[in-house]
Amino acid sequence: MAAVFRLEPGDRYNQTLAANIHPSDWINPLPTRRYNMVVIGGGTAGLVTAAGAAGLGASVALVEKTLMGGDCLNFGCVPSKALVRAARAAAEMRDADVYGIETVDVKVDFGKVMERMRRLRAQLSAKDSASRFQYELGVDVFIGEARFIGADAVEVGGQTLRFRKACIATGARAAAPPINGPRPSRISDQRNRLLVDGTSAPRRRAWCRSSRMRTVADASALWRRGDTNRTRATYPAARRRRSRAVGGARNRARRGAAADQGNG
Ligand SMILES: Cc1cc2nc3c(=O)[nH]c(=O)nc-3n(C[C@H](O)[C@H](O)[C@H](O)COP(=O)(O)OP(=O)(O)OC[C@H]3O[C@@H](n4cnc5c(N)ncnc54)[C@H](O)[C@@H]3O)c2cc1C
């Protein structure tokens, strides 16, 4: 059985979440003789890889040591968008006079904002659940920590999973940037995650985040809105040139491959 994973606060939403993505009564299946693929890590990357491979008819095992859905469902994309939406609602109410609407005194109940976040996260977790992957998508789901014990085998919870291919989708950890000057007195050991177990607003918190993915995503959103000036600022010229060069080379390679196939 999977180890009990405590999600704080232990309300009905977090209980639903845990039942979906780390069921404490989960019994790992008996491994088949040799999997076509073993996927280590049940975050976005691992779930998509496992579902895609199983959909193509491969025998697949997925191993997740803590929470299926990974950072995106539990600490990243989903919680942050719930908070962003609440912040936007508060800002729009506060600035309603811009639209000719009389403003009201906006009071944010942070506990309720977080409760809504937990409700949405619990609802969405059904899609990433162990039982959906096991019984609907045909993936053998193992809850536990995977460890390579050979070139074609991993061990999880005392069981050996043999594979033809393995996919390591164990995510990444943020590093503290080498910033000169005063250091924050405490840096969270979950530096790449929103700390989403709170029910009352933190008194002070500073966030510092920069990543290529974010830059590209922001730039493409601005680009779609036709905001080319801000696109240029967000997505600097050198990177745009590199992106065009890579894209151009990729397209030329694709055209070449298509032509070869046509000739063959
Ligand atoms: C605040 C925040 C907001 C974000 N917003 C967005 C957004 O809006 N859009 C977007 O596209 N991205 C967003 N991201 C990024 C997104 O969350 C990550 O890109 C994504 O979660 C990466 O997925 P992953 O599968 O590579 O890794 P992870 O989600 O980290 O999953 C890796 C999994 O592997 C498991 N694991 C590790 N080692 C082992 C082992 N030995 N055995 C078994 N399991 C193991 C871990 O427990 C974990 O569940 C955001 C991130 C943050 C922090």
PDB file of C-alpha atoms and ligand atoms in Angstrom:
ATOM      1  CA  MET A   1       0.000   0.000   0.000  1.00  0.00           C
ATOM      2  CA  ALA A   2       1.130   3.550  -0.711  1.00  0.00           C
ATOM      3  CA  ALA A   3       2.442   5.609   2.188  1.00  0.00           C
ATOM      4  CA  VAL A   4      -0.112   8.094   3.542  1.00  0.00           C
ATOM      5  CA  PHE A   5       0.600  11.531   2.142  1.00  0.00           C
ATOM      6  CA  ARG A   6      -0.769  14.344   4.256  1.00  0.00           C
ATOM      7  CA  LEU A   7      -2.033  17.398   2.397  1.00  0.00           C
ATOM      8  CA  GLU A   8      -2.710  20.461   4.498  1.00  0.00           C
ATOM      9  CA  PRO A   9      -5.364  21.487   5.365  1.00  0.00           C
ATOM     10  CA  GLY A  10      -7.070  18.109   5.514  1.00  0.00           C
ATOM     11  CA  ASP A  11     -10.434  19.407   4.231  1.00  0.00           C
ATOM     12  CA  ARG A  12     -12.744  17.510   1.847  1.00  0.00           C
ATOM     13  CA  TYR A  13     -11.049  19.026  -1.212  1.00  0.00           C
ATOM     14  CA  ASN A  14      -7.611  17.869  -0.199  1.00  0.00           C
ATOM     15  CA  GLN A  15      -9.042  14.489   0.760  1.00  0.00           C
ATOM     16  CA  THR A  16     -10.462  14.150  -2.768  1.00  0.00           C
ATOM     17  CA  LEU A  17      -7.136  15.292  -4.184  1.00  0.00           C
ATOM     18  CA  ALA A  18      -5.201  12.717  -2.165  1.00  0.00           C
ATOM     19  CA  ALA A  19      -7.684   9.954  -3.060  1.00  0.00           C
ATOM     20  CA  ASN A  20      -7.090  10.699  -6.738  1.00  0.00           C
ATOM     21  CA  ILE A  21      -3.382  11.309  -6.960  1.00  0.00           C
ATOM     22  CA  HIS A  22      -1.913   9.451  -3.996  1.00  0.00           C
ATOM     23  CA  PRO A  23      -4.531   6.962  -2.804  1.00  0.00           C
ATOM     24  CA  SER A  24      -3.358   5.534   0.504  1.00  0.00           C
ATOM     25  CA  ASP A  25      -5.103   2.224  -0.228  1.00  0.00           C
ATOM     26  CA  TRP A  26      -3.414   1.839  -3.625  1.00  0.00           C
ATOM     27  CA  ILE A  27      -1.984  -1.595  -4.276  1.00  0.00           C
ATOM     28  CA  ASN A  28       0.676  -1.622  -6.948  1.00  0.00           C
ATOM     29  CA  PRO A  29      -0.053  -4.087  -9.778  1.00  0.00           C
ATOM     30  CA  LEU A  30       2.090  -7.125 -10.427  1.00  0.00           C
ATOM     31  CA  PRO A  31       4.617  -6.166 -13.095  1.00  0.00           C
ATOM     32  CA  THR A  32       4.224  -7.764 -16.519  1.00  0.00           C
ATOM     33  CA  ARG A  33       7.244  -9.615 -17.901  1.00  0.00           C
ATOM     34  CA  ARG A  34       8.895  -6.674 -19.625  1.00  0.00           C
ATOM     35  CA  TYR A  35       7.321  -3.284 -20.268  1.00  0.00           C
ATOM     36  CA  ASN A  36       7.802  -1.510 -23.564  1.00  0.00           C
ATOM     37  CA  MET A  37       8.260   1.598 -21.462  1.00  0.00           C
ATOM     38  CA  VAL A  38       8.705   2.522 -17.835  1.00  0.00           C
ATOM     39  CA  VAL A  39       8.020   6.184 -17.085  1.00  0.00           C
ATOM     40  CA  ILE A  40       9.542   7.549 -13.895  1.00  0.00           C
ATOM     41  CA  GLY A  41       7.666  10.583 -12.588  1.00  0.00           C
ATOM     42  CA  GLY A  42       3.942  11.301 -12.825  1.00  0.00           C
ATOM     43  CA  GLY A  43       4.111  15.055 -13.501  1.00  0.00           C
ATOM     44  CA  THR A  44       2.947  16.647 -16.754  1.00  0.00           C
ATOM     45  CA  ALA A  45       5.756  15.113 -18.771  1.00  0.00           C
ATOM     46  CA  GLY A  46       5.390  11.609 -17.342  1.00  0.00           C
ATOM     47  CA  LEU A  47       1.593  11.519 -17.598  1.00  0.00           C
ATOM     48  CA  VAL A  48       1.585  12.658 -21.218  1.00  0.00           C
ATOM     49  CA  THR A  49       4.343  10.207 -22.133  1.00  0.00           C
ATOM     50  CA  ALA A  50       2.629   7.283 -20.406  1.00  0.00           C
ATOM     51  CA  ALA A  51      -0.822   8.032 -21.847  1.00  0.00           C
ATOM     52  CA  GLY A  52       0.614   8.590 -25.336  1.00  0.00           C
ATOM     53  CA  ALA A  53       2.660   5.380 -25.332  1.00  0.00           C
ATOM     54  CA  ALA A  54      -0.228   3.305 -23.956  1.00  0.00           C
ATOM     55  CA  GLY A  55      -2.531   4.852 -26.565  1.00  0.00           C
ATOM     56  CA  LEU A  56      -0.180   3.541 -29.254  1.00  0.00           C
ATOM     57  CA  GLY A  57      -0.491   0.053 -27.812  1.00  0.00           C
ATOM     58  CA  ALA A  58       2.706  -0.101 -25.729  1.00  0.00           C
ATOM     59  CA  SER A  59       2.785  -1.824 -22.354  1.00  0.00           C
ATOM     60  CA  VAL A  60       3.604   0.996 -19.959  1.00  0.00           C
ATOM     61  CA  ALA A  61       4.398   1.334 -16.272  1.00  0.00           C
ATOM     62  CA  LEU A  62       4.274   4.732 -14.586  1.00  0.00           C
ATOM     63  CA  VAL A  63       6.012   5.304 -11.259  1.00  0.00           C
ATOM     64  CA  GLU A  64       5.241   8.312  -9.054  1.00  0.00           C
ATOM     65  CA  LYS A  65       6.755   8.730  -5.622  1.00  0.00           C
ATOM     66  CA  THR A  66       4.510  11.466  -4.230  1.00  0.00           C
ATOM     67  CA  LEU A  67       1.682  13.228  -6.084  1.00  0.00           C
ATOM     68  CA  MET A  68       0.524  12.428  -9.593  1.00  0.00           C
ATOM     69  CA  GLY A  69       0.065  15.611 -11.564  1.00  0.00           C
ATOM     70  CA  GLY A  70       3.433  16.837 -10.272  1.00  0.00           C
ATOM     71  CA  ASP A  71       4.180  20.512  -9.868  1.00  0.00           C
ATOM     72  CA  CYS A  72       1.643  21.655 -12.461  1.00  0.00           C
ATOM     73  CA  LEU A  73      -1.476  20.303 -10.794  1.00  0.00           C
ATOM     74  CA  ASN A  74      -0.382  20.564  -7.185  1.00  0.00           C
ATOM     75  CA  PHE A  75       1.901  23.564  -6.744  1.00  0.00           C
ATOM     76  CA  GLY A  76       2.307  25.387 -10.064  1.00  0.00           C
ATOM     77  CA  CYS A  77       0.051  26.051 -13.051  1.00  0.00           C
ATOM     78  CA  VAL A  78      -3.308  25.186 -11.525  1.00  0.00           C
ATOM     79  CA  PRO A  79      -2.963  26.877  -8.104  1.00  0.00           C
ATOM     80  CA  SER A  80      -1.305  29.949  -9.603  1.00  0.00           C
ATOM     81  CA  LYS A  81      -4.055  30.465 -12.177  1.00  0.00           C
ATOM     82  CA  ALA A  82      -6.702  30.192  -9.451  1.00  0.00           C
ATOM     83  CA  LEU A  83      -4.896  32.905  -7.480  1.00  0.00           C
ATOM     84  CA  VAL A  84      -4.356  35.066 -10.567  1.00  0.00           C
ATOM     85  CA  ARG A  85      -8.076  34.860 -11.396  1.00  0.00           C
ATOM     86  CA  ALA A  86      -9.038  35.951  -7.881  1.00  0.00           C
ATOM     87  CA  ALA A  87      -6.535  38.817  -7.999  1.00  0.00           C
ATOM     88  CA  ARG A  88      -7.922  39.922 -11.362  1.00  0.00           C
ATOM     89  CA  ALA A  89     -11.496  39.888 -10.009  1.00  0.00           C
ATOM     90  CA  ALA A  90     -10.424  42.052  -7.055  1.00  0.00           C
ATOM     91  CA  ALA A  91      -8.521  44.457  -9.319  1.00  0.00           C
ATOM     92  CA  GLU A  92     -11.444  44.793 -11.724  1.00  0.00           C
ATOM     93  CA  MET A  93     -13.821  45.558  -8.867  1.00  0.00           C
ATOM     94  CA  ARG A  94     -11.382  48.065  -7.420  1.00  0.00           C
ATOM     95  CA  ASP A  95     -10.855  49.791 -10.776  1.00  0.00           C
ATOM     96  CA  ALA A  96     -14.479  49.509 -11.960  1.00  0.00           C
ATOM     97  CA  ASP A  97     -14.849  53.299 -12.237  1.00  0.00           C
ATOM     98  CA  VAL A  98     -12.733  53.102 -15.396  1.00  0.00           C
ATOM     99  CA  TYR A  99     -15.789  51.473 -16.992  1.00  0.00           C
ATOM    100  CA  GLY A 100     -18.259  53.911 -15.478  1.00  0.00           C
ATOM    101  CA  ILE A 101     -19.230  51.561 -12.658  1.00  0.00           C
ATOM    102  CA  GLU A 102     -19.308  52.792  -9.112  1.00  0.00           C
ATOM    103  CA  THR A 103     -16.509  51.123  -7.168  1.00  0.00           C
ATOM    104  CA  VAL A 104     -17.094  49.177  -3.985  1.00  0.00           C
ATOM    105  CA  ASP A 105     -14.835  48.606  -1.032  1.00  0.00           C
ATOM    106  CA  VAL A 106     -13.078  45.379  -2.022  1.00  0.00           C
ATOM    107  CA  LYS A 107     -12.131  43.009   0.771  1.00  0.00           C
ATOM    108  CA  VAL A 108     -10.193  39.867  -0.109  1.00  0.00           C
ATOM    109  CA  ASP A 109     -10.847  36.799   2.040  1.00  0.00           C
ATOM    110  CA  PHE A 110      -7.628  34.918   1.441  1.00  0.00           C
ATOM    111  CA  GLY A 111      -8.933  31.786   3.149  1.00  0.00           C
ATOM    112  CA  LYS A 112     -11.836  31.624   0.678  1.00  0.00           C
ATOM    113  CA  VAL A 113      -9.535  32.314  -2.267  1.00  0.00           C
ATOM    114  CA  MET A 114      -7.420  29.332  -1.210  1.00  0.00           C
ATOM    115  CA  GLU A 115     -10.489  27.174  -0.618  1.00  0.00           C
ATOM    116  CA  ARG A 116     -11.645  27.860  -4.192  1.00  0.00           C
ATOM    117  CA  MET A 117      -8.174  26.943  -5.418  1.00  0.00           C
ATOM    118  CA  ARG A 118      -8.321  23.626  -3.527  1.00  0.00           C
ATOM    119  CA  ARG A 119     -11.805  22.902  -4.906  1.00  0.00           C
ATOM    120  CA  LEU A 120     -10.711  23.473  -8.507  1.00  0.00           C
ATOM    121  CA  ARG A 121      -7.525  21.475  -7.993  1.00  0.00           C
ATOM    122  CA  ALA A 122      -9.470  18.571  -6.506  1.00  0.00           C
ATOM    123  CA  GLN A 123     -11.906  18.608  -9.460  1.00  0.00           C
ATOM    124  CA  LEU A 124      -9.115  18.635 -12.013  1.00  0.00           C
ATOM    125  CA  SER A 125      -7.182  15.902 -10.217  1.00  0.00           C
ATOM    126  CA  ALA A 126      -9.582  13.241 -11.528  1.00  0.00           C
ATOM    127  CA  LYS A 127      -7.867  13.601 -14.918  1.00  0.00           C
ATOM    128  CA  ASP A 128      -4.448  12.858 -13.417  1.00  0.00           C
ATOM    129  CA  SER A 129      -5.674  10.168 -11.039  1.00  0.00           C
ATOM    130  CA  ALA A 130      -4.002   6.837 -10.462  1.00  0.00           C
ATOM    131  CA  SER A 131      -7.247   4.980 -11.143  1.00  0.00           C
ATOM    132  CA  ARG A 132      -7.875   6.777 -14.470  1.00  0.00           C
ATOM    133  CA  PHE A 133      -4.413   5.873 -15.696  1.00  0.00           C
ATOM    134  CA  GLN A 134      -4.666   2.296 -14.441  1.00  0.00           C
ATOM    135  CA  TYR A 135      -8.215   1.417 -15.459  1.00  0.00           C
ATOM    136  CA  GLU A 136      -9.086   3.782 -18.335  1.00  0.00           C
ATOM    137  CA  LEU A 137      -5.772   4.365 -20.043  1.00  0.00           C
ATOM    138  CA  GLY A 138      -4.251   0.931 -19.478  1.00  0.00           C
ATOM    139  CA  VAL A 139      -1.069   2.124 -17.735  1.00  0.00           C
ATOM    140  CA  ASP A 140       0.275   0.126 -14.777  1.00  0.00           C
ATOM    141  CA  VAL A 141       0.563   2.729 -12.009  1.00  0.00           C
ATOM    142  CA  PHE A 142       3.121   2.184  -9.253  1.00  0.00           C
ATOM    143  CA  ILE A 143       3.183   4.522  -6.288  1.00  0.00           C
ATOM    144  CA  GLY A 144       6.646   4.609  -4.809  1.00  0.00           C
ATOM    145  CA  GLU A 145      10.157   5.789  -5.526  1.00  0.00           C
ATOM    146  CA  ALA A 146      11.815   4.312  -8.608  1.00  0.00           C
ATOM    147  CA  ARG A 147      15.499   3.406  -8.538  1.00  0.00           C
ATOM    148  CA  PHE A 148      17.547   2.023 -11.411  1.00  0.00           C
ATOM    149  CA  ILE A 149      19.027  -1.363 -10.546  1.00  0.00           C
ATOM    150  CA  GLY A 150      20.318  -2.241 -13.994  1.00  0.00           C
ATOM    151  CA  ALA A 151      20.422  -1.117 -17.608  1.00  0.00           C
ATOM    152  CA  ASP A 152      16.911  -2.453 -18.190  1.00  0.00           C
ATOM    153  CA  ALA A 153      15.350  -2.517 -14.749  1.00  0.00           C
ATOM    154  CA  VAL A 154      14.072  -0.252 -12.001  1.00  0.00           C
ATOM    155  CA  GLU A 155      13.008  -1.193  -8.530  1.00  0.00           C
ATOM    156  CA  VAL A 156       9.930   0.245  -6.805  1.00  0.00           C
ATOM    157  CA  GLY A 157       8.598  -0.878  -3.445  1.00  0.00           C
ATOM    158  CA  GLY A 158      10.535  -4.145  -3.621  1.00  0.00           C
ATOM    159  CA  GLN A 159       9.245  -4.986  -7.127  1.00  0.00           C
ATOM    160  CA  THR A 160      11.420  -5.105 -10.217  1.00  0.00           C
ATOM    161  CA  LEU A 161      10.120  -3.509 -13.409  1.00  0.00           C
ATOM    162  CA  ARG A 162      11.957  -4.532 -16.576  1.00  0.00           C
ATOM    163  CA  PHE A 163      11.745  -2.320 -19.631  1.00  0.00           C
ATOM    164  CA  ARG A 164      12.826  -1.829 -23.213  1.00  0.00           C
ATOM    165  CA  LYS A 165      12.770   1.960 -22.913  1.00  0.00           C
ATOM    166  CA  ALA A 166      12.696   4.179 -19.857  1.00  0.00           C
ATOM    167  CA  CYS A 167      11.570   7.778 -19.679  1.00  0.00           C
ATOM    168  CA  ILE A 168      13.003   9.834 -16.824  1.00  0.00           C
ATOM    169  CA  ALA A 169      10.437  12.584 -16.184  1.00  0.00           C
ATOM    170  CA  THR A 170      11.409  13.488 -12.661  1.00  0.00           C
ATOM    171  CA  GLY A 171      11.138  17.272 -13.056  1.00  0.00           C
ATOM    172  CA  ALA A 172      13.595  19.931 -12.022  1.00  0.00           C
ATOM    173  CA  ARG A 173      14.559  21.961  -8.999  1.00  0.00           C
ATOM    174  CA  ALA A 174      15.144  25.677  -8.949  1.00  0.00           C
ATOM    175  CA  ALA A 175      18.495  27.121  -7.947  1.00  0.00           C
ATOM    176  CA  ALA A 176      18.975  30.309  -5.970  1.00  0.00           C
ATOM    177  CA  PRO A 177      20.459  32.881  -8.362  1.00  0.00           C
ATOM    178  CA  PRO A 178      23.852  34.352  -7.394  1.00  0.00           C
ATOM    179  CA  ILE A 179      22.493  37.795  -6.525  1.00  0.00           C
ATOM    180  CA  ASN A 180      24.885  40.317  -4.998  1.00  0.00           C
ATOM    181  CA  GLY A 181      23.744  42.238  -1.958  1.00  0.00           C
ATOM    182  CA  PRO A 182      21.492  41.304   0.937  1.00  0.00           C
ATOM    183  CA  ARG A 183      20.236  37.715   0.932  1.00  0.00           C
ATOM    184  CA  PRO A 184      16.733  36.826   2.018  1.00  0.00           C
ATOM    185  CA  SER A 185      16.809  35.512   5.571  1.00  0.00           C
ATOM    186  CA  ARG A 186      15.014  32.312   4.564  1.00  0.00           C
ATOM    187  CA  ILE A 187      14.679  30.660   1.184  1.00  0.00           C
ATOM    188  CA  SER A 188      12.026  27.987   0.975  1.00  0.00           C
ATOM    189  CA  ASP A 189      13.320  24.513   0.258  1.00  0.00           C
ATOM    190  CA  GLN A 190      10.522  24.273  -2.338  1.00  0.00           C
ATOM    191  CA  ARG A 191      11.863  27.162  -4.289  1.00  0.00           C
ATOM    192  CA  ASN A 192      10.102  26.310  -7.538  1.00  0.00           C
ATOM    193  CA  ARG A 193       6.673  25.890  -6.023  1.00  0.00           C
ATOM    194  CA  LEU A 194       3.872  28.103  -4.893  1.00  0.00           C
ATOM    195  CA  LEU A 195       3.409  27.397  -1.212  1.00  0.00           C
ATOM    196  CA  VAL A 196      -0.243  26.493  -1.456  1.00  0.00           C
ATOM    197  CA  ASP A 197      -1.083  24.963   1.896  1.00  0.00           C
ATOM    198  CA  GLY A 198      -1.873  28.328   3.537  1.00  0.00           C
ATOM    199  CA  THR A 199      -5.314  29.479   4.557  1.00  0.00           C
ATOM    200  CA  SER A 200      -4.299  32.999   5.610  1.00  0.00           C
ATOM    201  CA  ALA A 201      -2.280  35.464   3.569  1.00  0.00           C
ATOM    202  CA  PRO A 202       1.472  35.519   4.255  1.00  0.00           C
ATOM    203  CA  ARG A 203       2.641  38.816   5.762  1.00  0.00           C
ATOM    204  CA  ARG A 204       5.500  39.216   3.316  1.00  0.00           C
ATOM    205  CA  ARG A 205       6.831  37.132   0.496  1.00  0.00           C
ATOM    206  CA  ALA A 206       9.083  37.979  -2.401  1.00  0.00           C
ATOM    207  CA  TRP A 207       9.085  35.964  -5.577  1.00  0.00           C
ATOM    208  CA  CYS A 208      11.885  35.914  -8.046  1.00  0.00           C
ATOM    209  CA  ARG A 209      11.428  33.752 -11.079  1.00  0.00           C
ATOM    210  CA  SER A 210      12.859  33.723 -14.531  1.00  0.00           C
ATOM    211  CA  SER A 211      12.796  30.975 -17.075  1.00  0.00           C
ATOM    212  CA  ARG A 212      13.044  30.599 -20.790  1.00  0.00           C
ATOM    213  CA  MET A 213       9.702  28.773 -20.966  1.00  0.00           C
ATOM    214  CA  ARG A 214       7.974  31.675 -19.262  1.00  0.00           C
ATOM    215  CA  THR A 215       9.634  34.221 -21.521  1.00  0.00           C
ATOM    216  CA  VAL A 216       8.615  32.365 -24.649  1.00  0.00           C
ATOM    217  CA  ALA A 217       5.055  31.843 -23.361  1.00  0.00           C
ATOM    218  CA  ASP A 218       4.674  35.512 -22.424  1.00  0.00           C
ATOM    219  CA  ALA A 219       6.126  36.648 -25.723  1.00  0.00           C
ATOM    220  CA  SER A 220       3.861  34.431 -27.794  1.00  0.00           C
ATOM    221  CA  ALA A 221       0.795  35.631 -25.864  1.00  0.00           C
ATOM    222  CA  LEU A 222       1.751  39.252 -26.529  1.00  0.00           C
ATOM    223  CA  TRP A 223       2.507  38.420 -30.131  1.00  0.00           C
ATOM    224  CA  ARG A 224      -0.954  36.907 -30.602  1.00  0.00           C
ATOM    225  CA  ARG A 225      -2.431  40.120 -29.172  1.00  0.00           C
ATOM    226  CA  GLY A 226      -0.386  42.091 -31.702  1.00  0.00           C
ATOM    227  CA  ASP A 227       1.667  43.828 -29.007  1.00  0.00           C
ATOM    228  CA  THR A 228       4.935  43.728 -30.926  1.00  0.00           C
ATOM    229  CA  ASN A 229       6.706  46.430 -28.924  1.00  0.00           C
ATOM    230  CA  ARG A 230       6.323  44.520 -25.681  1.00  0.00           C
ATOM    231  CA  THR A 231       7.121  41.286 -27.514  1.00  0.00           C
ATOM    232  CA  ARG A 232      10.460  42.765 -28.451  1.00  0.00           C
ATOM    233  CA  ALA A 233      11.157  43.746 -24.859  1.00  0.00           C
ATOM    234  CA  THR A 234      10.078  40.362 -23.493  1.00  0.00           C
ATOM    235  CA  TYR A 235      11.779  38.289 -26.121  1.00  0.00           C
ATOM    236  CA  PRO A 236      15.101  39.921 -26.961  1.00  0.00           C
ATOM    237  CA  ALA A 237      16.431  40.255 -30.481  1.00  0.00           C
ATOM    238  CA  ALA A 238      19.234  37.680 -30.100  1.00  0.00           C
ATOM    239  CA  ARG A 239      16.760  35.042 -28.964  1.00  0.00           C
ATOM    240  CA  ARG A 240      14.328  35.941 -31.765  1.00  0.00           C
ATOM    241  CA  ARG A 241      17.147  35.521 -34.302  1.00  0.00           C
ATOM    242  CA  ARG A 242      18.174  32.190 -32.757  1.00  0.00           C
ATOM    243  CA  SER A 243      14.569  31.005 -32.711  1.00  0.00           C
ATOM    244  CA  ARG A 244      14.128  31.976 -36.382  1.00  0.00           C
ATOM    245  CA  ALA A 245      17.386  30.229 -37.287  1.00  0.00           C
ATOM    246  CA  VAL A 246      16.378  27.045 -35.466  1.00  0.00           C
ATOM    247  CA  GLY A 247      12.853  27.188 -36.917  1.00  0.00           C
ATOM    248  CA  GLY A 248      14.206  27.803 -40.411  1.00  0.00           C
ATOM    249  CA  ALA A 249      16.652  24.902 -40.170  1.00  0.00           C
ATOM    250  CA  ARG A 250      13.880  22.663 -38.841  1.00  0.00           C
ATOM    251  CA  ASN A 251      11.528  23.634 -41.687  1.00  0.00           C
ATOM    252  CA  ARG A 252      14.272  23.103 -44.281  1.00  0.00           C
ATOM    253  CA  ALA A 253      14.955  19.653 -42.769  1.00  0.00           C
ATOM    254  CA  ARG A 254      11.218  18.834 -42.862  1.00  0.00           C
ATOM    255  CA  ARG A 255      10.923  19.986 -46.492  1.00  0.00           C
ATOM    256  CA  GLY A 256      14.011  17.914 -47.349  1.00  0.00           C
ATOM    257  CA  ALA A 257      12.560  14.826 -45.663  1.00  0.00           C
ATOM    258  CA  ALA A 258       9.225  15.328 -47.437  1.00  0.00           C
ATOM    259  CA  ALA A 259      10.999  15.704 -50.784  1.00  0.00           C
ATOM    260  CA  ASP A 260      13.069  12.564 -50.101  1.00  0.00           C
ATOM    261  CA  GLN A 261       9.914  10.609 -49.305  1.00  0.00           C
ATOM    262  CA  GLY A 262       8.268  11.915 -52.474  1.00  0.00           C
ATOM    263  CA  ASN A 263      11.287  10.867 -54.553  1.00  0.00           C
ATOM    264  CA  GLY A 264      11.538   7.489 -52.822  1.00  0.00           C
TER     265      GLY A 264
HETATM  266  C1  LIG B   1       4.139  28.716  -9.774  1.00  0.00           C
HETATM  267  C2  LIG B   1       4.271  27.968 -11.073  1.00  0.00           C
HETATM  268  C3  LIG B   1       3.367  28.255 -12.116  1.00  0.00           C
HETATM  269  C4  LIG B   1       3.486  27.571 -13.339  1.00  0.00           C
HETATM  270  N1  LIG B   1       2.597  27.877 -14.343  1.00  0.00           N
HETATM  271  C5  LIG B   1       2.689  27.239 -15.533  1.00  0.00           C
HETATM  272  C6  LIG B   1       1.775  27.522 -16.590  1.00  0.00           C
HETATM  273  O1  LIG B   1       0.891  28.340 -16.465  1.00  0.00           O
HETATM  274  N2  LIG B   1       1.924  26.849 -17.754  1.00  0.00           N
HETATM  275  C7  LIG B   1       2.919  25.906 -17.928  1.00  0.00           C
HETATM  276  O2  LIG B   1       3.014  25.338 -19.014  1.00  0.00           O
HETATM  277  N3  LIG B   1       3.778  25.599 -16.927  1.00  0.00           N
HETATM  278  C8  LIG B   1       3.698  26.240 -15.739  1.00  0.00           C
HETATM  279  N4  LIG B   1       4.572  25.929 -14.737  1.00  0.00           N
HETATM  280  C9  LIG B   1       5.623  24.941 -14.974  1.00  0.00           C
HETATM  281  C10 LIG B   1       5.097  23.517 -14.836  1.00  0.00           C
HETATM  282  O3  LIG B   1       4.566  23.316 -13.551  1.00  0.00           O
HETATM  283  C11 LIG B   1       6.281  22.570 -15.067  1.00  0.00           C
HETATM  284  O4  LIG B   1       6.850  22.854 -16.322  1.00  0.00           O
HETATM  285  C12 LIG B   1       5.814  21.119 -15.087  1.00  0.00           C
HETATM  286  O5  LIG B   1       5.192  20.798 -13.872  1.00  0.00           O
HETATM  287  C13 LIG B   1       7.008  20.212 -15.313  1.00  0.00           C
HETATM  288  O6  LIG B   1       6.511  18.905 -15.377  1.00  0.00           O
HETATM  289  P1  LIG B   1       7.459  17.646 -15.212  1.00  0.00           P
HETATM  290  O7  LIG B   1       6.628  16.446 -15.431  1.00  0.00           O
HETATM  291  O8  LIG B   1       8.675  17.825 -16.048  1.00  0.00           O
HETATM  292  O9  LIG B   1       8.003  17.700 -13.700  1.00  0.00           O
HETATM  293  P2  LIG B   1       7.211  17.662 -12.318  1.00  0.00           P
HETATM  294  O10 LIG B   1       5.877  18.275 -12.417  1.00  0.00           O
HETATM  295  O11 LIG B   1       8.168  18.196 -11.307  1.00  0.00           O
HETATM  296  O12 LIG B   1       6.989  16.112 -12.059  1.00  0.00           O
HETATM  297  C14 LIG B   1       8.055  15.261 -11.748  1.00  0.00           C
HETATM  298  C15 LIG B   1       7.494  14.138 -10.892  1.00  0.00           C
HETATM  299  O13 LIG B   1       8.493  13.117 -10.758  1.00  0.00           O
HETATM  300  C16 LIG B   1       8.356  12.558  -9.458  1.00  0.00           C
HETATM  301  N5  LIG B   1       9.600  11.881  -9.133  1.00  0.00           N
HETATM  302  C17 LIG B   1      10.827  12.443  -8.975  1.00  0.00           C
HETATM  303  N6  LIG B   1      11.738  11.472  -8.729  1.00  0.00           N
HETATM  304  C18 LIG B   1      11.077  10.286  -8.741  1.00  0.00           C
HETATM  305  C19 LIG B   1      11.459   8.928  -8.534  1.00  0.00           C
HETATM  306  N7  LIG B   1      12.736   8.594  -8.298  1.00  0.00           N
HETATM  307  N8  LIG B   1      10.505   7.962  -8.592  1.00  0.00           N
HETATM  308  C20 LIG B   1       9.211   8.279  -8.855  1.00  0.00           C
HETATM  309  N9  LIG B   1       8.795   9.557  -9.056  1.00  0.00           N
HETATM  310  C21 LIG B   1       9.709  10.533  -8.999  1.00  0.00           C
HETATM  311  C22 LIG B   1       8.044  13.760  -8.569  1.00  0.00           C
HETATM  312  O14 LIG B   1       7.424  13.358  -7.358  1.00  0.00           O
HETATM  313  C23 LIG B   1       7.127  14.577  -9.476  1.00  0.00           C
HETATM  314  O15 LIG B   1       5.757  14.306  -9.235  1.00  0.00           O
HETATM  315  C24 LIG B   1       4.492  26.580 -13.506  1.00  0.00           C
HETATM  316  C25 LIG B   1       5.363  26.276 -12.448  1.00  0.00           C
HETATM  317  C26 LIG B   1       5.255  26.947 -11.257  1.00  0.00           C
HETATM  318  C27 LIG B   1       6.206  26.627 -10.123  1.00  0.00           C
END
